[in-house]
């Protein structure tokens, strides 16, 4: 049977653009993984790895016009958004080059032999080594920053791990173009091009996570798809780490004092954040606890004005559009749910932004309204109106894990009176914001982009310098002669790497 074709599709019309590739067979996945596995040794030199990452960033920037044109044709995200995303993607690659140069990610510890301790210490030297081939599952909503040249790929390569990417079907042409740039960057530094390979197709993705030479996986996508791959990774004869980002509601709590102080500002900010990019950000604020009463009414008035002024948008594909239309219709039909601005179909190929409201007490215990506590991918948010602090507590206690949680407070509450609410939000999210909006994830060393399940399947971050830790494992050498030690662990520290010696920073 002939392999199924992989088509690039225009989401603005639903029409095929071009055939990009064919879906990979099990044999082709096996060949890609084995080629990546064979390339591991070539990535051992940190200086070459860092140079490779910088060149990859440079080539992406040089090909900006073509990359953005391809990505916009397949995602309808628009040149402005994609220009920013490409800059972010290049910056991620350069940031990980700096991480590799600095070397702190190796987490070197040296404890010299000490017979005076009870029990005695032998000479122990510990650092981290790459896991091996990493499978990366590209995201639909970020064709660059969370796809072929994105953070998972950049951090894995920085760790010294070859990567096989399962391309997302929504942007196969963009994936192939970006892969060609990264492979060219590898060749320029004498590395095998197979340090980065792309495969297409659903079955290819399943074969990839099961392959015995794949040592870890990174995923960004739906709860259903991510959980299936997570289970497959755990069910292998030799289970592997699976770092999946699956879904997030990203709750917001607006205090009564905050609504009274700046209802118009909060409503406008919420409207802009939840409708940004047709609501297709993983950090979209999809659930809001706002006060009942006059201050809350003013907030909703401002939100209504902002959302009403938002034009219809194109989602990444028609399957997602149909799921959004159906999802908001089912939620809007629940008792006591109102739609001040009705979300749904904006046209044959578009969607319109909107929001739903519900009394918070409807969500305080299990029932049919639980659907409002599940992510609905697209430009919609749910505003639950509360009457008391107890209702806030009751609803927060029922929330699933999230990437972010936001607290909107008044100036007077910054004195510490909002600390209890902040403490209630901290357990449900990996990043907690005060008086901001969660859309936008800075690529910074202190960033954490992850959270309790189902936001992610591990405690790691997929954004920021510490994302490299996902692809490493520690190993200790005991009583090993200097001549046999890896250079990073030798006494004279020839590479001048940061490390701790006998418990002290050297």
Short mmCIF file of C-alpha atoms in Angstrom, two decimals:
data_model
loop_
_atom_site.label_atom_id
_atom_site.label_comp_id
_atom_site.label_asym_id
_atom_site.label_seq_id
_atom_site.Cartn_x
_atom_site.Cartn_y
_atom_site.Cartn_z
CA UNK A 1 0.00 0.00 0.00
CA UNK A 2 1.32 3.42 -0.96
CA UNK A 3 2.29 5.77 1.88
CA UNK A 4 -0.31 8.43 2.68
CA UNK A 5 0.54 11.89 1.33
CA UNK A 6 1.15 14.80 3.70
CA UNK A 7 -0.54 17.97 2.46
CA UNK A 8 -0.02 21.57 3.40
CA UNK A 9 -3.51 23.07 3.89
CA UNK A 10 -4.64 26.72 3.85
CA UNK A 11 -6.72 27.20 7.05
CA UNK A 12 -8.31 30.33 5.58
CA UNK A 13 -10.08 28.22 2.96
CA UNK A 14 -9.59 24.60 4.01
CA UNK A 15 -8.06 23.86 0.59
CA UNK A 16 -4.87 21.83 0.08
CA UNK A 17 -1.85 23.90 -0.99
CA UNK A 18 0.80 21.33 -1.89
CA UNK A 19 1.94 17.85 -1.06
CA UNK A 20 4.96 18.22 1.21
CA UNK A 21 5.89 14.65 2.07
CA UNK A 22 4.47 11.21 2.77
CA UNK A 23 3.79 9.69 6.16
CA UNK A 24 6.77 7.79 7.49
CA UNK A 25 6.55 4.01 7.70
CA UNK A 26 7.73 2.07 10.74
CA UNK A 27 10.89 1.20 8.82
CA UNK A 28 11.55 4.86 8.04
CA UNK A 29 11.04 5.85 11.68
CA UNK A 30 13.47 3.12 12.68
CA UNK A 31 16.03 4.39 10.18
CA UNK A 32 15.66 7.99 11.42
CA UNK A 33 16.09 7.00 15.06
CA UNK A 34 19.09 4.78 14.33
CA UNK A 35 20.75 7.56 12.33
CA UNK A 36 20.15 9.99 15.20
CA UNK A 37 21.52 7.47 17.69
CA UNK A 38 24.66 7.08 15.59
CA UNK A 39 25.15 10.87 15.66
CA UNK A 40 25.32 11.12 19.47
CA UNK A 41 29.09 11.16 19.70
CA UNK A 42 29.39 14.06 17.28
CA UNK A 43 27.51 16.29 19.75
CA UNK A 44 29.92 15.58 22.61
CA UNK A 45 32.04 18.70 22.02
CA UNK A 46 30.35 21.58 23.86
CA UNK A 47 32.14 24.23 21.81
CA UNK A 48 30.83 22.74 18.57
CA UNK A 49 27.31 22.38 20.02
CA UNK A 50 27.17 26.02 21.01
CA UNK A 51 28.43 27.16 17.62
CA UNK A 52 25.89 24.92 15.89
CA UNK A 53 23.02 26.45 17.88
CA UNK A 54 24.14 29.99 17.06
CA UNK A 55 24.44 29.19 13.37
CA UNK A 56 20.96 27.64 13.41
CA UNK A 57 19.63 30.90 14.86
CA UNK A 58 21.46 32.91 12.22
CA UNK A 59 20.13 30.80 9.35
CA UNK A 60 16.58 31.10 10.65
CA UNK A 61 16.93 34.86 10.84
CA UNK A 62 18.42 35.03 7.34
CA UNK A 63 15.53 32.98 5.96
CA UNK A 64 12.94 35.01 7.88
CA UNK A 65 10.94 36.09 4.83
CA UNK A 66 10.52 32.55 3.50
CA UNK A 67 9.87 30.99 6.91
CA UNK A 68 7.19 33.51 7.82
CA UNK A 69 5.56 33.22 4.41
CA UNK A 70 5.37 29.43 4.75
CA UNK A 71 4.13 29.53 8.35
CA UNK A 72 1.44 32.13 7.64
CA UNK A 73 0.15 30.18 4.64
CA UNK A 74 -0.31 27.09 6.85
CA UNK A 75 -1.48 28.65 10.15
CA UNK A 76 -3.08 32.04 9.34
CA UNK A 77 -1.32 33.45 12.40
CA UNK A 78 -0.24 36.55 10.47
CA UNK A 79 3.17 38.06 9.65
CA UNK A 80 3.31 40.28 12.74
CA UNK A 81 2.77 37.43 15.19
CA UNK A 82 5.10 35.10 13.28
CA UNK A 83 7.85 37.71 13.04
CA UNK A 84 7.87 37.92 16.82
CA UNK A 85 7.78 34.14 17.12
CA UNK A 86 10.73 33.70 14.78
CA UNK A 87 12.74 36.24 16.80
CA UNK A 88 11.86 34.35 19.97
CA UNK A 89 12.87 31.04 18.37
CA UNK A 90 16.26 32.38 17.30
CA UNK A 91 16.74 33.90 20.76
CA UNK A 92 16.02 30.50 22.37
CA UNK A 93 18.71 28.85 20.25
CA UNK A 94 21.23 31.55 21.18
CA UNK A 95 20.25 31.39 24.85
CA UNK A 96 20.92 27.66 24.96
CA UNK A 97 24.26 28.24 23.25
CA UNK A 98 25.14 30.48 26.21
CA UNK A 99 23.98 27.77 28.62
CA UNK A 100 26.27 25.27 26.90
CA UNK A 101 29.21 27.69 26.98
CA UNK A 102 28.80 28.46 30.67
CA UNK A 103 28.53 24.78 31.67
CA UNK A 104 26.57 25.13 34.93
CA UNK A 105 23.95 22.74 33.50
CA UNK A 106 26.47 19.92 34.04
CA UNK A 107 25.86 20.37 37.80
CA UNK A 108 29.39 19.26 38.75
CA UNK A 109 30.02 18.14 42.34
CA UNK A 110 33.38 16.89 43.62
CA UNK A 111 33.77 15.45 47.11
CA UNK A 112 37.32 14.46 48.02
CA UNK A 113 38.14 11.38 50.01
CA UNK A 114 37.69 12.02 53.74
CA UNK A 115 38.34 9.18 56.17
CA UNK A 116 37.45 11.33 59.20
CA UNK A 117 33.75 11.25 58.36
CA UNK A 118 31.34 8.65 59.69
CA UNK A 119 30.94 6.71 57.53
CA UNK A 120 34.10 7.65 55.57
CA UNK A 121 33.77 9.40 52.21
CA UNK A 122 35.44 7.93 49.13
CA UNK A 123 36.43 10.29 46.32
CA UNK A 124 33.17 11.04 44.46
CA UNK A 125 32.72 13.12 41.30
CA UNK A 126 29.29 13.74 39.79
CA UNK A 127 28.00 15.46 36.69
CA UNK A 128 25.21 15.10 34.14
CA UNK A 129 25.30 13.38 30.78
CA UNK A 130 22.86 13.41 27.83
CA UNK A 131 20.11 10.79 27.82
CA UNK A 132 20.30 9.96 24.11
CA UNK A 133 17.86 10.40 21.23
CA UNK A 134 14.94 12.70 22.09
CA UNK A 135 11.57 12.52 20.32
CA UNK A 136 9.92 15.94 19.97
CA UNK A 137 6.22 16.27 19.14
CA UNK A 138 5.60 19.66 17.55
CA UNK A 139 2.80 21.99 18.64
CA UNK A 140 0.01 23.21 16.40
CA UNK A 141 -0.21 26.78 17.72
CA UNK A 142 3.50 27.67 17.61
CA UNK A 143 4.90 26.51 14.26
CA UNK A 144 8.34 27.83 15.20
CA UNK A 145 8.86 28.33 18.95
CA UNK A 146 7.35 24.98 20.00
CA UNK A 147 7.95 22.99 16.84
CA UNK A 148 10.92 21.85 14.75
CA UNK A 149 13.38 24.63 15.76
CA UNK A 150 11.64 25.31 19.09
CA UNK A 151 12.51 25.08 22.75
CA UNK A 152 12.33 21.29 23.08
CA UNK A 153 14.67 20.83 20.12
CA UNK A 154 17.04 23.61 21.20
CA UNK A 155 17.32 22.37 24.78
CA UNK A 156 17.78 18.74 23.72
CA UNK A 157 20.52 19.61 21.24
CA UNK A 158 22.15 21.82 23.89
CA UNK A 159 22.18 18.83 26.23
CA UNK A 160 23.96 16.81 23.55
CA UNK A 161 20.93 14.77 22.48
CA UNK A 162 20.07 14.19 18.80
CA UNK A 163 16.42 14.92 17.99
CA UNK A 164 13.77 13.28 15.84
CA UNK A 165 10.78 15.60 15.44
CA UNK A 166 7.31 14.35 14.70
CA UNK A 167 6.02 17.30 12.65
CA UNK A 168 2.56 18.69 13.31
CA UNK A 169 0.16 18.09 10.40
CA UNK A 170 -0.98 21.73 10.47
CA UNK A 171 2.36 23.06 9.22
CA UNK A 172 4.36 20.37 7.39
CA UNK A 173 5.95 22.72 4.84
CA UNK A 174 7.18 25.05 7.59
CA UNK A 175 8.54 22.02 9.44
CA UNK A 176 10.50 20.80 6.43
CA UNK A 177 11.88 24.28 5.74
CA UNK A 178 13.04 24.76 9.33
CA UNK A 179 14.52 21.27 9.46
CA UNK A 180 16.56 21.98 6.33
CA UNK A 181 17.99 25.12 7.98
CA UNK A 182 18.98 23.28 11.17
CA UNK A 183 20.49 20.42 9.22
CA UNK A 184 22.49 22.89 7.13
CA UNK A 185 23.72 24.54 10.35
CA UNK A 186 24.86 21.14 11.62
CA UNK A 187 26.77 20.42 8.41
CA UNK A 188 28.54 23.78 8.61
CA UNK A 189 30.12 22.65 11.88
CA UNK A 190 31.05 19.17 10.73
CA UNK A 191 28.12 17.51 12.49
CA UNK A 192 26.00 14.79 10.86
CA UNK A 193 22.79 16.29 9.54
CA UNK A 194 20.93 13.48 11.30
CA UNK A 195 21.37 15.19 14.65
CA UNK A 196 17.97 16.60 13.60
CA UNK A 197 15.41 14.63 11.58
CA UNK A 198 11.70 15.15 10.85
CA UNK A 199 9.06 12.47 10.35
CA UNK A 200 5.38 12.87 9.47
CA UNK A 201 2.23 10.95 10.32
CA UNK A 202 0.17 9.80 13.30
CA UNK A 203 1.49 6.25 13.22
CA UNK A 204 5.02 7.58 12.93
CA UNK A 205 4.48 9.42 16.19
CA UNK A 206 3.36 6.23 17.90
CA UNK A 207 6.30 4.25 16.52
CA UNK A 208 8.67 6.99 17.64
CA UNK A 209 7.73 6.93 21.33
CA UNK A 210 7.97 3.12 21.35
CA UNK A 211 11.38 2.91 19.66
CA UNK A 212 13.94 1.28 21.97
CA UNK A 213 16.65 3.80 21.04
CA UNK A 214 14.49 6.83 21.94
CA UNK A 215 15.49 7.89 25.46
CA UNK A 216 13.02 10.71 26.21
CA UNK A 217 10.16 12.66 24.65
CA UNK A 218 8.81 16.19 24.67
CA UNK A 219 5.21 16.93 23.66
CA UNK A 220 2.99 20.00 23.33
CA UNK A 221 -0.65 19.40 22.42
CA UNK A 222 -3.96 18.04 23.62
CA UNK A 223 -4.71 16.13 26.80
CA UNK A 224 -6.04 13.18 24.84
CA UNK A 225 -3.08 12.88 22.47
CA UNK A 226 -0.48 13.64 25.11
CA UNK A 227 -1.90 11.19 27.61
CA UNK A 228 -1.92 8.40 25.01
CA UNK A 229 1.76 8.99 24.25
CA UNK A 230 2.59 9.36 27.95
CA UNK A 231 0.98 6.00 28.65
CA UNK A 232 2.87 4.44 25.74
CA UNK A 233 6.16 5.83 27.08
CA UNK A 234 5.43 4.35 30.50
CA UNK A 235 4.34 0.97 29.09
CA UNK A 236 7.59 0.33 27.21
CA UNK A 237 9.80 -2.53 28.43
CA UNK A 238 12.21 0.27 29.42
CA UNK A 239 10.01 3.30 30.29
CA UNK A 240 11.30 6.73 29.31
CA UNK A 241 10.72 10.27 30.62
CA UNK A 242 7.82 11.95 28.83
CA UNK A 243 7.63 15.70 29.27
CA UNK A 244 4.20 16.65 27.98
CA UNK A 245 2.33 19.95 28.00
CA UNK A 246 -1.30 18.91 27.65
CA UNK A 247 -3.81 21.62 28.54
CA UNK A 248 -4.45 24.54 30.86
CA UNK A 249 -7.37 26.69 32.03
CA UNK A 250 -5.12 29.45 33.45
CA UNK A 251 -7.48 30.81 36.13
CA UNK A 252 -7.71 34.47 37.10
CA UNK A 253 -9.02 35.78 40.44
CA UNK A 254 -10.12 39.41 40.55
CA UNK A 255 -10.59 40.75 44.06
CA UNK A 256 -13.54 43.01 44.78
CA UNK A 257 -11.16 45.85 45.65
CA UNK A 258 -9.32 45.43 42.34
CA UNK A 259 -12.58 45.52 40.37
CA UNK A 260 -13.65 48.66 42.26
CA UNK A 261 -10.29 50.33 41.62
CA UNK A 262 -9.82 49.57 37.90
CA UNK A 263 -12.68 47.58 36.42
CA UNK A 264 -12.28 49.11 32.97
CA UNK A 265 -8.55 48.33 32.80
CA UNK A 266 -8.99 44.75 33.98
CA UNK A 267 -11.88 44.08 31.60
CA UNK A 268 -9.95 45.45 28.63
CA UNK A 269 -6.80 43.52 29.54
CA UNK A 270 -8.73 40.29 29.95
CA UNK A 271 -10.49 40.76 26.61
CA UNK A 272 -7.23 41.35 24.79
CA UNK A 273 -5.47 38.42 26.43
CA UNK A 274 -8.20 35.81 25.95
CA UNK A 275 -8.79 36.71 22.29
CA UNK A 276 -5.12 37.09 21.31
CA UNK A 277 -4.23 34.84 18.39
CA UNK A 278 -7.85 33.65 18.14
CA UNK A 279 -7.55 32.31 21.69
CA UNK A 280 -4.99 29.70 20.65
CA UNK A 281 -2.35 30.38 23.28
CA UNK A 282 -1.66 27.67 25.84
CA UNK A 283 -1.61 30.45 28.45
CA UNK A 284 -4.96 32.00 27.49
CA UNK A 285 -6.92 33.06 30.61
CA UNK A 286 -9.84 30.67 30.15
CA UNK A 287 -11.51 31.02 33.55
CA UNK A 288 -12.06 34.08 35.72
CA UNK A 289 -13.46 34.50 39.23
CA UNK A 290 -14.90 38.03 39.39
CA UNK A 291 -17.08 39.61 42.07
CA UNK A 292 -20.83 39.87 41.81
CA UNK A 293 -22.21 43.38 42.29
CA UNK A 294 -21.56 46.77 40.75
CA UNK A 295 -17.76 46.58 40.49
CA UNK A 296 -17.97 43.21 38.75
CA UNK A 297 -20.68 44.56 36.44
CA UNK A 298 -18.35 47.37 35.37
CA UNK A 299 -15.62 44.85 34.65
CA UNK A 300 -17.99 42.84 32.45
CA UNK A 301 -19.04 46.01 30.64
CA UNK A 302 -15.43 46.74 29.76
CA UNK A 303 -14.85 43.11 28.77
CA UNK A 304 -17.94 43.22 26.55
CA UNK A 305 -16.73 46.34 24.77
CA UNK A 306 -13.26 44.89 24.17
CA UNK A 307 -14.42 41.50 22.95
CA UNK A 308 -17.18 43.00 20.79
CA UNK A 309 -14.53 45.00 18.98
CA UNK A 310 -12.51 41.90 18.18
CA UNK A 311 -12.93 40.76 14.60
CA UNK A 312 -13.51 37.18 13.57
CA UNK A 313 -10.41 35.04 13.23
CA UNK A 314 -9.15 31.92 11.51
CA UNK A 315 -8.14 29.01 13.70
CA UNK A 316 -5.23 26.70 12.92
CA UNK A 317 -7.42 24.16 11.15
CA UNK A 318 -11.07 23.40 10.54
CA UNK A 319 -11.09 20.50 12.99
CA UNK A 320 -10.16 22.87 15.79
CA UNK A 321 -12.71 25.39 14.56
CA UNK A 322 -15.50 22.80 14.64
CA UNK A 323 -14.45 21.62 18.12
CA UNK A 324 -14.51 25.23 19.37
CA UNK A 325 -17.96 25.93 17.94
CA UNK A 326 -19.36 22.73 19.43
CA UNK A 327 -17.62 23.24 22.76
CA UNK A 328 -18.92 26.75 23.38
CA UNK A 329 -22.43 25.76 22.29
CA UNK A 330 -22.50 22.91 24.81
CA UNK A 331 -21.25 25.16 27.60
CA UNK A 332 -23.65 27.97 26.75
CA UNK A 333 -26.60 25.55 26.99
CA UNK A 334 -25.95 24.75 30.67
CA UNK A 335 -28.40 26.15 33.28
CA UNK A 336 -27.60 29.67 34.55
CA UNK A 337 -24.92 30.18 31.89
CA UNK A 338 -25.25 33.40 29.91
CA UNK A 339 -23.34 34.72 26.91
CA UNK A 340 -23.05 38.55 27.02
CA UNK A 341 -20.97 38.23 23.84
CA UNK A 342 -21.75 34.96 22.07
CA UNK A 343 -18.66 33.04 20.95
CA UNK A 344 -18.84 30.63 18.04
CA UNK A 345 -18.80 30.56 14.26
CA UNK A 346 -17.87 33.88 12.69
CA UNK A 347 -18.26 32.59 9.14
CA UNK A 348 -17.62 29.51 7.08
CA UNK A 349 -13.93 29.46 7.95
CA UNK A 350 -13.72 31.76 10.98
CA UNK A 351 -14.70 32.05 14.63
CA UNK A 352 -15.89 34.98 16.71
CA UNK A 353 -14.66 35.76 20.23
CA UNK A 354 -16.96 35.86 23.22
CA UNK A 355 -17.37 34.96 26.87
CA UNK A 356 -19.75 33.13 29.15
CA UNK A 357 -20.86 33.94 32.69
CA UNK A 358 -22.09 31.68 35.49
CA UNK A 359 -22.73 32.04 39.23
CA UNK A 360 -19.66 30.70 41.05
CA UNK A 361 -21.76 28.49 43.36
CA UNK A 362 -22.62 26.35 40.32
CA UNK A 363 -18.97 25.28 40.21
CA UNK A 364 -18.41 24.67 43.91
CA UNK A 365 -19.30 21.00 43.66
CA UNK A 366 -19.30 18.26 41.04
CA UNK A 367 -21.98 18.46 38.35
CA UNK A 368 -22.70 19.20 34.69
CA UNK A 369 -21.06 22.62 35.00
CA UNK A 370 -17.68 20.91 35.35
CA UNK A 371 -17.32 21.40 31.59
CA UNK A 372 -16.68 25.07 32.40
CA UNK A 373 -13.56 24.00 34.28
CA UNK A 374 -12.08 22.35 31.19
CA UNK A 375 -10.02 24.15 28.56
CA UNK A 376 -11.91 25.23 25.45
CA UNK A 377 -9.29 25.95 22.80
CA UNK A 378 -10.21 29.18 21.03
CA UNK A 379 -11.30 32.77 21.80
CA UNK A 380 -13.59 32.23 24.80
CA UNK A 381 -13.34 32.65 28.55
CA UNK A 382 -15.71 31.81 31.41
CA UNK A 383 -16.42 34.41 34.10
CA UNK A 384 -17.73 32.96 37.36
CA UNK A 385 -19.34 35.59 39.61
CA UNK A 386 -18.66 35.03 43.30
CA UNK A 387 -20.45 36.42 46.36
CA UNK A 388 -17.89 35.57 49.04
CA UNK A 389 -14.32 34.53 49.73
CA UNK A 390 -15.61 31.08 50.62
CA UNK A 391 -16.92 30.65 47.07
CA UNK A 392 -13.51 31.55 45.68
CA UNK A 393 -11.89 28.94 47.91
CA UNK A 394 -14.46 26.29 46.99
CA UNK A 395 -13.99 26.79 43.26
CA UNK A 396 -10.18 26.99 43.38
CA UNK A 397 -10.09 23.71 45.29
CA UNK A 398 -11.75 22.00 42.31
CA UNK A 399 -9.47 23.30 39.57
CA UNK A 400 -7.15 20.96 37.64
CA UNK A 401 -3.45 21.75 37.31
CA UNK A 402 -2.49 24.77 35.22
CA UNK A 403 0.43 26.45 33.56
CA UNK A 404 -0.49 29.82 35.08
CA UNK A 405 -2.71 31.45 37.67
CA UNK A 406 -3.30 35.18 37.92
CA UNK A 407 -4.34 37.41 40.81
CA UNK A 408 -5.67 40.89 40.14
CA UNK A 409 -5.46 43.01 43.29
CA UNK A 410 -5.94 46.65 44.28
CA UNK A 411 -3.06 48.91 45.25
CA UNK A 412 -4.07 48.73 48.90
CA UNK A 413 -3.91 44.91 48.85
CA UNK A 414 -0.22 44.86 47.99
CA UNK A 415 0.48 45.40 51.71
CA UNK A 416 0.06 41.67 52.25
CA UNK A 417 -3.70 41.35 52.65
CA UNK A 418 -3.90 39.37 49.40
CA UNK A 419 -1.35 36.81 50.60
CA UNK A 420 -3.98 34.18 51.42
CA UNK A 421 -5.40 34.29 47.90
CA UNK A 422 -1.90 34.04 46.44
CA UNK A 423 -1.28 31.01 48.64
CA UNK A 424 -4.46 29.38 47.32
CA UNK A 425 -3.40 29.93 43.70
CA UNK A 426 0.17 28.65 44.10
CA UNK A 427 -0.69 24.92 44.34
CA UNK A 428 -2.66 24.93 41.08
CA UNK A 429 -0.10 26.46 38.70
CA UNK A 430 3.56 26.58 37.71
CA UNK A 431 3.63 30.37 37.20
CA UNK A 432 1.67 32.79 39.38
CA UNK A 433 1.15 36.37 38.19
CA UNK A 434 -0.02 39.44 40.06
CA UNK A 435 -1.68 42.27 38.10
CA UNK A 436 -0.59 40.97 34.72
CA UNK A 437 -1.85 38.62 32.00
CA UNK A 438 -0.41 35.18 31.29
CA UNK A 439 -0.22 35.31 27.49
CA UNK A 440 3.45 35.82 26.77
CA UNK A 441 6.12 33.56 28.25
CA UNK A 442 9.51 35.22 28.70
CA UNK A 443 12.50 33.07 27.73
CA UNK A 444 14.38 33.78 30.95
CA UNK A 445 16.46 31.71 33.40
CA UNK A 446 13.84 32.05 36.16
CA UNK A 447 10.92 31.10 33.91
CA UNK A 448 8.81 28.06 34.66
CA UNK A 449 6.45 26.89 31.92
CA UNK A 450 4.82 23.83 33.41
CA UNK A 451 2.44 22.91 36.18
CA UNK A 452 0.50 20.16 37.93
CA UNK A 453 -1.20 17.57 35.72
CA UNK A 454 -2.83 17.96 33.23
CA UNK A 455 -0.89 21.13 32.47
CA UNK A 456 2.23 18.98 32.24
CA UNK A 457 3.21 15.38 32.93
CA UNK A 458 6.39 16.28 34.82
CA UNK A 459 7.66 18.96 37.18
CA UNK A 460 10.02 20.39 34.55
CA UNK A 461 9.79 23.55 32.48
CA UNK A 462 9.77 23.65 28.68
CA UNK A 463 10.83 27.33 28.55
CA UNK A 464 13.95 28.90 30.00
CA UNK A 465 17.49 27.72 30.69
CA UNK A 466 16.50 24.91 33.07
CA UNK A 467 14.53 23.18 30.27
CA UNK A 468 17.85 21.51 29.42
CA UNK A 469 17.60 19.43 32.63
CA UNK A 470 14.90 17.25 31.05
CA UNK A 471 17.40 15.61 28.73
CA UNK A 472 20.19 14.85 31.21
CA UNK A 473 20.88 12.26 33.89
CA UNK A 474 23.46 12.33 36.69
CA UNK A 475 26.34 9.88 37.01
CA UNK A 476 28.96 9.64 39.78
CA UNK A 477 32.52 8.29 39.51
CA UNK A 478 33.93 6.82 42.72
CA UNK A 479 37.65 6.43 43.46
CA UNK A 480 38.45 6.81 39.76
CA UNK A 481 42.02 7.59 38.63
CA UNK A 482 42.47 11.07 37.24
CA UNK A 483 43.51 9.77 33.84
CA UNK A 484 40.22 7.89 33.47
CA UNK A 485 37.94 10.73 34.51
CA UNK A 486 36.01 12.83 31.98
CA UNK A 487 37.76 16.20 31.50
CA UNK A 488 34.88 17.98 33.23
CA UNK A 489 35.63 16.14 36.50
CA UNK A 490 39.41 16.34 36.62
CA UNK A 491 41.11 18.09 39.50
CA UNK A 492 42.70 20.88 37.48
CA UNK A 493 39.35 21.84 35.89
CA UNK A 494 40.88 22.41 32.42
CA UNK A 495 37.61 23.81 31.03
CA UNK A 496 37.13 26.23 33.95
CA UNK A 497 33.61 24.95 34.61
CA UNK A 498 31.48 26.06 37.56
CA UNK A 499 31.33 23.36 40.22
CA UNK A 500 31.02 22.62 43.91
CA UNK A 501 34.02 21.08 45.65
CA UNK A 502 33.61 19.53 49.08
CA UNK A 503 30.25 21.25 49.36
CA UNK A 504 31.53 24.73 48.49
CA UNK A 505 31.20 26.65 45.24
CA UNK A 506 34.61 26.59 43.59
#
